[in-house]
Amino acid sequence: MTSLQLATKARHAAYINPVPTLYRAIAKELPRVLTIYDIDLPATEARAGIRSLFQENAQVRDTRVLDMLVEKGYMELEETLLHHKQRPHLLRIFEGFKHKTTGADRKKLGPDSSIDEQFARA
């Protein structure tokens, strides 16, 4: 195969449990991804980051949405293995979003900010 075509394979395969199959595929390729991108992170911590992404969508019950999420997961895995992502993208996934208030969010003033804070930002 010239490319991995994991998303196409996932679309055509009739899995009984597609979500655990996707998780196993990601867990299987995880050491390779950590090596390719030179990420100095234990596989257990990286796997915990992946598991947290799966747990965010654990409440989804609609089969159409599940199929879309599984296909998107395979596409993300394929893009990662084909080196279409950069190292910071993966670190954000593995380590989580440590600083939710970064960039423009830090500069926003709250409704209870004083007049001094408002003029200090100008």
mmCIF file of N, CA and C in Angstrom:
data_model
loop_
_atom_site.group_PDB
_atom_site.id
_atom_site.type_symbol
_atom_site.label_atom_id
_atom_site.label_comp_id
_atom_site.label_asym_id
_atom_site.label_seq_id
_atom_site.Cartn_x
_atom_site.Cartn_y
_atom_site.Cartn_z
ATOM 1 N N MET A 1 0.836 -1.180 0.000
ATOM 2 C CA MET A 1 0.000 0.000 0.000
ATOM 3 C C MET A 1 0.874 1.234 0.000
ATOM 4 N N THR A 2 0.539 2.182 -0.855
ATOM 5 C CA THR A 2 1.324 3.409 -0.880
ATOM 6 C C THR A 2 1.073 4.258 0.350
ATOM 7 N N SER A 3 -0.153 4.314 0.780
ATOM 8 C CA SER A 3 -0.465 4.995 2.027
ATOM 9 C C SER A 3 -1.171 4.004 2.937
ATOM 10 N N LEU A 4 -1.395 4.411 4.158
ATOM 11 C CA LEU A 4 -1.953 3.476 5.133
ATOM 12 C C LEU A 4 -3.427 3.175 4.884
ATOM 13 N N GLN A 5 -4.195 4.169 4.490
ATOM 14 C CA GLN A 5 -5.613 4.019 4.189
ATOM 15 C C GLN A 5 -6.401 3.383 5.331
ATOM 16 N N LEU A 6 -6.098 3.796 6.547
ATOM 17 C CA LEU A 6 -6.795 3.258 7.713
ATOM 18 C C LEU A 6 -8.253 3.696 7.752
ATOM 19 N N ALA A 7 -8.520 4.928 7.335
ATOM 20 C CA ALA A 7 -9.901 5.413 7.372
ATOM 21 C C ALA A 7 -10.773 4.651 6.387
ATOM 22 N N THR A 8 -10.234 4.343 5.216
ATOM 23 C CA THR A 8 -10.991 3.570 4.235
ATOM 24 C C THR A 8 -11.242 2.161 4.735
ATOM 25 N N LYS A 9 -10.243 1.597 5.357
ATOM 26 C CA LYS A 9 -10.393 0.252 5.915
ATOM 27 C C LYS A 9 -11.443 0.240 7.025
ATOM 28 N N ALA A 10 -11.470 1.295 7.828
ATOM 29 C CA ALA A 10 -12.449 1.381 8.914
ATOM 30 C C ALA A 10 -13.861 1.544 8.365
ATOM 31 N N ARG A 11 -13.992 2.283 7.261
ATOM 32 C CA ARG A 11 -15.308 2.506 6.686
ATOM 33 C C ARG A 11 -15.892 1.225 6.104
ATOM 34 N N HIS A 12 -15.047 0.394 5.524
ATOM 35 C CA HIS A 12 -15.528 -0.814 4.865
ATOM 36 C C HIS A 12 -15.634 -2.014 5.797
ATOM 37 N N ALA A 13 -14.986 -1.946 6.919
ATOM 38 C CA ALA A 13 -15.037 -3.080 7.845
ATOM 39 C C ALA A 13 -16.303 -3.011 8.690
ATOM 40 N N ALA A 14 -16.926 -4.133 8.867
ATOM 41 C CA ALA A 14 -18.137 -4.189 9.702
ATOM 42 C C ALA A 14 -17.740 -4.701 11.077
ATOM 43 N N TYR A 15 -17.400 -3.785 11.955
ATOM 44 C CA TYR A 15 -16.971 -4.163 13.292
ATOM 45 C C TYR A 15 -18.177 -4.304 14.208
ATOM 46 N N ILE A 16 -18.081 -5.219 15.138
ATOM 47 C CA ILE A 16 -19.103 -5.335 16.168
ATOM 48 C C ILE A 16 -18.906 -4.222 17.190
ATOM 49 N N ASN A 17 -17.664 -4.013 17.582
ATOM 50 C CA ASN A 17 -17.309 -2.957 18.540
ATOM 51 C C ASN A 17 -16.261 -2.052 17.900
ATOM 52 N N PRO A 18 -16.663 -1.023 17.152
ATOM 53 C CA PRO A 18 -15.673 -0.213 16.449
ATOM 54 C C PRO A 18 -14.824 0.667 17.366
ATOM 55 N N VAL A 19 -15.381 1.107 18.488
ATOM 56 C CA VAL A 19 -14.624 2.011 19.367
ATOM 57 C C VAL A 19 -13.449 1.284 20.041
ATOM 58 N N PRO A 20 -13.669 0.102 20.641
ATOM 59 C CA PRO A 20 -12.512 -0.605 21.191
ATOM 60 C C PRO A 20 -11.495 -1.020 20.125
ATOM 61 N N THR A 21 -11.966 -1.287 18.922
ATOM 62 C CA THR A 21 -11.044 -1.642 17.843
ATOM 63 C C THR A 21 -10.165 -0.448 17.484
ATOM 64 N N LEU A 22 -10.756 0.735 17.434
ATOM 65 C CA LEU A 22 -9.977 1.947 17.174
ATOM 66 C C LEU A 22 -8.981 2.191 18.296
ATOM 67 N N TYR A 23 -9.414 2.023 19.546
ATOM 68 C CA TYR A 23 -8.518 2.241 20.682
ATOM 69 C C TYR A 23 -7.334 1.273 20.630
ATOM 70 N N ARG A 24 -7.606 0.023 20.282
ATOM 71 C CA ARG A 24 -6.517 -0.965 20.163
ATOM 72 C C ARG A 24 -5.559 -0.598 19.040
ATOM 73 N N ALA A 25 -6.094 -0.104 17.915
ATOM 74 C CA ALA A 25 -5.232 0.294 16.800
ATOM 75 C C ALA A 25 -4.334 1.461 17.206
ATOM 76 N N ILE A 26 -4.892 2.407 17.950
ATOM 77 C CA ILE A 26 -4.095 3.548 18.402
ATOM 78 C C ILE A 26 -3.053 3.095 19.416
ATOM 79 N N ALA A 27 -3.457 2.237 20.346
ATOM 80 C CA ALA A 27 -2.517 1.749 21.357
ATOM 81 C C ALA A 27 -1.395 0.934 20.723
ATOM 82 N N LYS A 28 -1.714 0.231 19.658
ATOM 83 C CA LYS A 28 -0.707 -0.576 18.965
ATOM 84 C C LYS A 28 0.326 0.313 18.276
ATOM 85 N N GLU A 29 -0.115 1.433 17.713
ATOM 86 C CA GLU A 29 0.787 2.325 16.982
ATOM 87 C C GLU A 29 1.440 3.383 17.861
ATOM 88 N N LEU A 30 1.050 3.457 19.117
ATOM 89 C CA LEU A 30 1.542 4.511 19.999
ATOM 90 C C LEU A 30 3.058 4.518 20.179
ATOM 91 N N PRO A 31 3.721 3.377 20.431
ATOM 92 C CA PRO A 31 5.188 3.433 20.554
ATOM 93 C C PRO A 31 5.865 3.931 19.281
ATOM 94 N N ARG A 32 5.312 3.563 18.132
ATOM 95 C CA ARG A 32 5.872 4.013 16.861
ATOM 96 C C ARG A 32 5.714 5.527 16.706
ATOM 97 N N VAL A 33 4.558 6.048 17.092
ATOM 98 C CA VAL A 33 4.312 7.489 16.995
ATOM 99 C C VAL A 33 5.255 8.245 17.918
ATOM 100 N N LEU A 34 5.443 7.743 19.131
ATOM 101 C CA LEU A 34 6.352 8.401 20.078
ATOM 102 C C LEU A 34 7.779 8.408 19.548
ATOM 103 N N THR A 35 8.164 7.374 18.834
ATOM 104 C CA THR A 35 9.507 7.304 18.253
ATOM 105 C C THR A 35 9.627 8.228 17.046
ATOM 106 N N ILE A 36 8.629 8.223 16.172
ATOM 107 C CA ILE A 36 8.673 9.040 14.958
ATOM 108 C C ILE A 36 8.784 10.518 15.310
ATOM 109 N N TYR A 37 7.991 10.956 16.265
ATOM 110 C CA TYR A 37 7.944 12.373 16.606
ATOM 111 C C TYR A 37 8.925 12.741 17.718
ATOM 112 N N ASP A 38 9.720 11.797 18.176
ATOM 113 C CA ASP A 38 10.740 12.030 19.205
ATOM 114 C C ASP A 38 10.130 12.687 20.448
ATOM 115 N N ILE A 39 9.075 12.053 20.942
ATOM 116 C CA ILE A 39 8.391 12.558 22.134
ATOM 117 C C ILE A 39 8.878 11.748 23.327
ATOM 118 N N ASP A 40 9.491 12.444 24.279
ATOM 119 C CA ASP A 40 10.030 11.794 25.469
ATOM 120 C C ASP A 40 8.933 11.723 26.526
ATOM 121 N N LEU A 41 8.046 10.753 26.360
ATOM 122 C CA LEU A 41 6.903 10.583 27.234
ATOM 123 C C LEU A 41 6.661 9.085 27.365
ATOM 124 N N PRO A 42 6.490 8.586 28.577
ATOM 125 C CA PRO A 42 6.202 7.161 28.705
ATOM 126 C C PRO A 42 4.905 6.795 27.983
ATOM 127 N N ALA A 43 4.874 5.598 27.455
ATOM 128 C CA ALA A 43 3.699 5.154 26.701
ATOM 129 C C ALA A 43 2.456 5.127 27.577
ATOM 130 N N THR A 44 2.625 4.866 28.869
ATOM 131 C CA THR A 44 1.460 4.830 29.762
ATOM 132 C C THR A 44 0.817 6.210 29.895
ATOM 133 N N GLU A 45 1.651 7.262 29.984
ATOM 134 C CA GLU A 45 1.100 8.621 30.067
ATOM 135 C C GLU A 45 0.436 9.027 28.760
ATOM 136 N N ALA A 46 1.046 8.665 27.644
ATOM 137 C CA ALA A 46 0.452 8.972 26.344
ATOM 138 C C ALA A 46 -0.866 8.224 26.172
ATOM 139 N N ARG A 47 -0.900 6.993 26.616
ATOM 140 C CA ARG A 47 -2.127 6.195 26.526
ATOM 141 C C ARG A 47 -3.221 6.795 27.410
ATOM 142 N N ALA A 48 -2.828 7.359 28.548
ATOM 143 C CA ALA A 48 -3.810 8.011 29.425
ATOM 144 C C ALA A 48 -4.400 9.246 28.755
ATOM 145 N N GLY A 49 -3.577 9.987 28.002
ATOM 146 C CA GLY A 49 -4.087 11.137 27.259
ATOM 147 C C GLY A 49 -5.072 10.718 26.183
ATOM 148 N N ILE A 50 -4.772 9.634 25.499
ATOM 149 C CA ILE A 50 -5.684 9.101 24.480
ATOM 150 C C ILE A 50 -6.968 8.619 25.140
ATOM 151 N N ARG A 51 -6.836 7.947 26.268
ATOM 152 C CA ARG A 51 -8.013 7.437 26.975
ATOM 153 C C ARG A 51 -8.933 8.584 27.402
ATOM 154 N N SER A 52 -8.347 9.713 27.808
ATOM 155 C CA SER A 52 -9.179 10.850 28.211
ATOM 156 C C SER A 52 -9.983 11.391 27.038
ATOM 157 N N LEU A 53 -9.420 11.349 25.833
ATOM 158 C CA LEU A 53 -10.176 11.780 24.661
ATOM 159 C C LEU A 53 -11.348 10.843 24.383
ATOM 160 N N PHE A 54 -11.121 9.552 24.594
ATOM 161 C CA PHE A 54 -12.205 8.593 24.400
ATOM 162 C C PHE A 54 -13.282 8.784 25.473
ATOM 163 N N GLN A 55 -12.875 9.084 26.693
ATOM 164 C CA GLN A 55 -13.841 9.249 27.771
ATOM 165 C C GLN A 55 -14.666 10.520 27.617
ATOM 166 N N GLU A 56 -14.133 11.527 26.920
ATOM 167 C CA GLU A 56 -14.911 12.746 26.674
ATOM 168 C C GLU A 56 -16.151 12.443 25.838
ATOM 169 N N ASN A 57 -16.059 11.438 24.969
ATOM 170 C CA ASN A 57 -17.172 11.099 24.080
ATOM 171 C C ASN A 57 -17.866 9.815 24.501
ATOM 172 N N ALA A 58 -17.719 9.418 25.738
ATOM 173 C CA ALA A 58 -18.317 8.162 26.198
ATOM 174 C C ALA A 58 -19.835 8.222 26.256
ATOM 175 N N GLN A 59 -20.409 9.411 26.390
ATOM 176 C CA GLN A 59 -21.857 9.534 26.521
ATOM 177 C C GLN A 59 -22.572 9.502 25.174
ATOM 178 N N VAL A 60 -21.847 9.504 24.072
ATOM 179 C CA VAL A 60 -22.467 9.517 22.746
ATOM 180 C C VAL A 60 -23.097 8.156 22.477
ATOM 181 N N ARG A 61 -24.379 8.158 22.105
ATOM 182 C CA ARG A 61 -25.109 6.912 21.849
ATOM 183 C C ARG A 61 -25.632 6.819 20.413
ATOM 184 N N ASP A 62 -25.676 7.934 19.703
ATOM 185 C CA ASP A 62 -26.174 7.938 18.331
ATOM 186 C C ASP A 62 -25.177 7.209 17.430
ATOM 187 N N THR A 63 -25.658 6.212 16.694
ATOM 188 C CA THR A 63 -24.751 5.389 15.881
ATOM 189 C C THR A 63 -24.115 6.190 14.758
ATOM 190 N N ARG A 64 -24.840 7.160 14.226
ATOM 191 C CA ARG A 64 -24.256 7.975 13.147
ATOM 192 C C ARG A 64 -23.098 8.813 13.676
ATOM 193 N N VAL A 65 -23.281 9.364 14.860
ATOM 194 C CA VAL A 65 -22.215 10.171 15.460
ATOM 195 C C VAL A 65 -21.036 9.278 15.837
ATOM 196 N N LEU A 66 -21.330 8.095 16.371
ATOM 197 C CA LEU A 66 -20.256 7.152 16.713
ATOM 198 C C LEU A 66 -19.456 6.768 15.472
ATOM 199 N N ASP A 67 -20.159 6.467 14.385
ATOM 200 C CA ASP A 67 -19.461 6.110 13.147
ATOM 201 C C ASP A 67 -18.583 7.255 12.661
ATOM 202 N N MET A 68 -19.090 8.481 12.779
ATOM 203 C CA MET A 68 -18.311 9.630 12.358
ATOM 204 C C MET A 68 -17.070 9.807 13.235
ATOM 205 N N LEU A 69 -17.239 9.643 14.555
ATOM 206 C CA LEU A 69 -16.104 9.795 15.469
ATOM 207 C C LEU A 69 -15.058 8.711 15.242
ATOM 208 N N VAL A 70 -15.513 7.482 14.988
ATOM 209 C CA VAL A 70 -14.573 6.387 14.740
ATOM 210 C C VAL A 70 -13.811 6.638 13.437
ATOM 211 N N GLU A 71 -14.521 7.056 12.401
ATOM 212 C CA GLU A 71 -13.843 7.331 11.136
ATOM 213 C C GLU A 71 -12.871 8.494 11.282
ATOM 214 N N LYS A 72 -13.269 9.512 12.027
ATOM 215 C CA LYS A 72 -12.374 10.642 12.270
ATOM 216 C C LYS A 72 -11.140 10.198 13.058
ATOM 217 N N GLY A 73 -11.337 9.277 14.002
ATOM 218 C CA GLY A 73 -10.203 8.756 14.760
ATOM 219 C C GLY A 73 -9.218 8.018 13.881
ATOM 220 N N TYR A 74 -9.735 7.212 12.951
ATOM 221 C CA TYR A 74 -8.847 6.519 12.021
ATOM 222 C C TYR A 74 -8.134 7.500 11.096
ATOM 223 N N MET A 75 -8.824 8.550 10.678
ATOM 224 C CA MET A 75 -8.178 9.550 9.824
ATOM 225 C C MET A 75 -7.078 10.275 10.588
ATOM 226 N N GLU A 76 -7.328 10.602 11.866
ATOM 227 C CA GLU A 76 -6.298 11.252 12.682
ATOM 228 C C GLU A 76 -5.086 10.340 12.857
ATOM 229 N N LEU A 77 -5.340 9.048 13.083
ATOM 230 C CA LEU A 77 -4.241 8.097 13.229
ATOM 231 C C LEU A 77 -3.436 8.006 11.948
ATOM 232 N N GLU A 78 -4.124 7.948 10.827
ATOM 233 C CA GLU A 78 -3.433 7.859 9.544
ATOM 234 C C GLU A 78 -2.605 9.111 9.274
ATOM 235 N N GLU A 79 -3.174 10.282 9.543
ATOM 236 C CA GLU A 79 -2.429 11.518 9.347
ATOM 237 C C GLU A 79 -1.219 11.587 10.260
ATOM 238 N N THR A 80 -1.366 11.076 11.461
ATOM 239 C CA THR A 80 -0.244 11.071 12.397
ATOM 240 C C THR A 80 0.867 10.156 11.907
ATOM 241 N N LEU A 81 0.505 8.969 11.444
ATOM 242 C CA LEU A 81 1.514 8.018 10.982
ATOM 243 C C LEU A 81 2.171 8.463 9.679
ATOM 244 N N LEU A 82 1.461 9.222 8.861
ATOM 245 C CA LEU A 82 2.032 9.728 7.617
ATOM 246 C C LEU A 82 2.778 11.044 7.823
ATOM 247 N N HIS A 83 2.916 11.450 9.069
ATOM 248 C CA HIS A 83 3.689 12.630 9.466
ATOM 249 C C HIS A 83 3.080 13.925 8.945
ATOM 250 N N HIS A 84 1.752 14.020 8.940
ATOM 251 C CA HIS A 84 1.075 15.242 8.543
ATOM 252 C C HIS A 84 0.861 16.174 9.728
ATOM 253 N N LYS A 85 1.216 15.733 10.911
ATOM 254 C CA LYS A 85 1.067 16.560 12.104
ATOM 255 C C LYS A 85 2.440 16.985 12.585
ATOM 256 N N GLN A 86 2.441 17.975 13.445
ATOM 257 C CA GLN A 86 3.686 18.412 14.035
ATOM 258 C C GLN A 86 3.719 17.981 15.497
ATOM 259 N N ARG A 87 4.901 18.027 16.058
ATOM 260 C CA ARG A 87 5.112 17.563 17.434
ATOM 261 C C ARG A 87 4.215 18.274 18.456
ATOM 262 N N PRO A 88 4.061 19.606 18.389
ATOM 263 C CA PRO A 88 3.191 20.264 19.376
ATOM 264 C C PRO A 88 1.736 19.804 19.320
ATOM 265 N N HIS A 89 1.260 19.416 18.136
ATOM 266 C CA HIS A 89 -0.107 18.922 18.027
ATOM 267 C C HIS A 89 -0.282 17.650 18.854
ATOM 268 N N LEU A 90 0.699 16.776 18.778
ATOM 269 C CA LEU A 90 0.611 15.521 19.524
ATOM 270 C C LEU A 90 0.828 15.732 21.011
ATOM 271 N N LEU A 91 1.715 16.645 21.357
ATOM 272 C CA LEU A 91 1.933 16.922 22.781
ATOM 273 C C LEU A 91 0.667 17.461 23.419
ATOM 274 N N ARG A 92 -0.093 18.247 22.665
ATOM 275 C CA ARG A 92 -1.350 18.774 23.173
ATOM 276 C C ARG A 92 -2.332 17.632 23.441
ATOM 277 N N ILE A 93 -2.297 16.614 22.609
ATOM 278 C CA ILE A 93 -3.187 15.466 22.802
ATOM 279 C C ILE A 93 -2.715 14.616 23.971
ATOM 280 N N PHE A 94 -1.421 14.305 24.004
ATOM 281 C CA PHE A 94 -0.900 13.389 25.017
ATOM 282 C C PHE A 94 -0.904 14.004 26.406
ATOM 283 N N GLU A 95 -0.479 15.247 26.506
ATOM 284 C CA GLU A 95 -0.365 15.878 27.820
ATOM 285 C C GLU A 95 -1.619 16.633 28.213
ATOM 286 N N GLY A 96 -2.534 16.790 27.295
ATOM 287 C CA GLY A 96 -3.756 17.511 27.594
ATOM 288 C C GLY A 96 -3.545 18.998 27.457
ATOM 289 N N PHE A 97 -4.617 19.727 27.578
ATOM 290 C CA PHE A 97 -4.549 21.170 27.500
ATOM 291 C C PHE A 97 -4.249 21.690 28.894
ATOM 292 N N LYS A 98 -2.967 21.946 29.167
ATOM 293 C CA LYS A 98 -2.562 22.357 30.513
ATOM 294 C C LYS A 98 -3.001 23.775 30.826
ATOM 295 N N HIS A 99 -2.938 24.630 29.839
ATOM 296 C CA HIS A 99 -3.252 26.040 30.062
ATOM 297 C C HIS A 99 -4.443 26.403 29.193
ATOM 298 N N LYS A 100 -5.617 26.324 29.781
ATOM 299 C CA LYS A 100 -6.829 26.620 29.012
ATOM 300 C C LYS A 100 -6.967 28.121 28.760
ATOM 301 N N THR A 101 -6.408 28.924 29.646
ATOM 302 C CA THR A 101 -6.511 30.367 29.469
ATOM 303 C C THR A 101 -5.195 30.894 28.921
ATOM 304 N N THR A 102 -5.022 30.773 27.643
ATOM 305 C CA THR A 102 -3.815 31.275 26.998
ATOM 306 C C THR A 102 -4.216 32.222 25.891
ATOM 307 N N GLY A 103 -3.275 32.993 25.442
ATOM 308 C CA GLY A 103 -3.512 33.876 24.315
ATOM 309 C C GLY A 103 -4.522 34.953 24.614
ATOM 310 N N ALA A 104 -5.525 35.044 23.747
ATOM 311 C CA ALA A 104 -6.521 36.111 23.862
ATOM 312 C C ALA A 104 -7.399 35.947 25.093
ATOM 313 N N ASP A 105 -7.584 34.725 25.574
ATOM 314 C CA ASP A 105 -8.419 34.511 26.757
ATOM 315 C C ASP A 105 -7.830 35.185 27.990
ATOM 316 N N ARG A 106 -6.512 35.261 28.056
ATOM 317 C CA ARG A 106 -5.862 35.898 29.195
ATOM 318 C C ARG A 106 -6.126 37.394 29.213
ATOM 319 N N LYS A 107 -6.310 37.972 28.044
ATOM 320 C CA LYS A 107 -6.443 39.418 27.939
ATOM 321 C C LYS A 107 -7.874 39.895 28.137
ATOM 322 N N LYS A 108 -8.817 38.994 28.172
ATOM 323 C CA LYS A 108 -10.211 39.395 28.332
ATOM 324 C C LYS A 108 -10.456 39.891 29.753
ATOM 325 N N LEU A 109 -11.241 40.911 29.835
ATOM 326 C CA LEU A 109 -11.614 41.456 31.131
ATOM 327 C C LEU A 109 -12.960 40.889 31.538
ATOM 328 N N GLY A 110 -13.102 40.591 32.809
ATOM 329 C CA GLY A 110 -14.358 40.079 33.324
ATOM 330 C C GLY A 110 -15.349 41.196 33.562
ATOM 331 N N PRO A 111 -16.595 40.842 33.826
ATOM 332 C CA PRO A 111 -17.610 41.879 34.068
ATOM 333 C C PRO A 111 -17.377 42.649 35.360
ATOM 334 N N ASP A 112 -16.611 42.083 36.279
ATOM 335 C CA ASP A 112 -16.367 42.756 37.558
ATOM 336 C C ASP A 112 -14.984 43.401 37.618
ATOM 337 N N SER A 113 -14.356 43.641 36.463
ATOM 338 C CA SER A 113 -13.027 44.257 36.461
ATOM 339 C C SER A 113 -13.143 45.743 36.763
ATOM 340 N N SER A 114 -12.131 46.252 37.409
ATOM 341 C CA SER A 114 -12.162 47.660 37.831
ATOM 342 C C SER A 114 -11.764 48.564 36.667
ATOM 343 N N ILE A 115 -11.970 49.834 36.853
ATOM 344 C CA ILE A 115 -11.627 50.816 35.815
ATOM 345 C C ILE A 115 -10.118 50.881 35.614
ATOM 346 N N ASP A 116 -9.346 50.642 36.688
ATOM 347 C CA ASP A 116 -7.892 50.654 36.573
ATOM 348 C C ASP A 116 -7.402 49.512 35.689
ATOM 349 N N GLU A 117 -8.002 48.342 35.830
ATOM 350 C CA GLU A 117 -7.628 47.213 34.987
ATOM 351 C C GLU A 117 -7.966 47.489 33.523
ATOM 352 N N GLN A 118 -9.062 48.149 33.285
ATOM 353 C CA GLN A 118 -9.464 48.443 31.914
ATOM 354 C C GLN A 118 -8.511 49.422 31.244
ATOM 355 N N PHE A 119 -8.074 50.420 31.991
ATOM 356 C CA PHE A 119 -7.162 51.401 31.413
ATOM 357 C C PHE A 119 -5.729 50.852 31.364
ATOM 358 N N ALA A 120 -5.391 49.930 32.216
ATOM 359 C CA ALA A 120 -4.045 49.349 32.190
ATOM 360 C C ALA A 120 -3.847 48.504 30.931
ATOM 361 N N ARG A 121 -4.911 47.976 30.361
ATOM 362 C CA ARG A 121 -4.821 47.132 29.163
ATOM 363 C C ARG A 121 -4.769 47.946 27.879
ATOM 364 N N ALA A 122 -5.110 49.230 27.957
ATOM 365 C CA ALA A 122 -5.191 50.046 26.736
ATOM 366 C C ALA A 122 -3.840 50.374 26.171
#
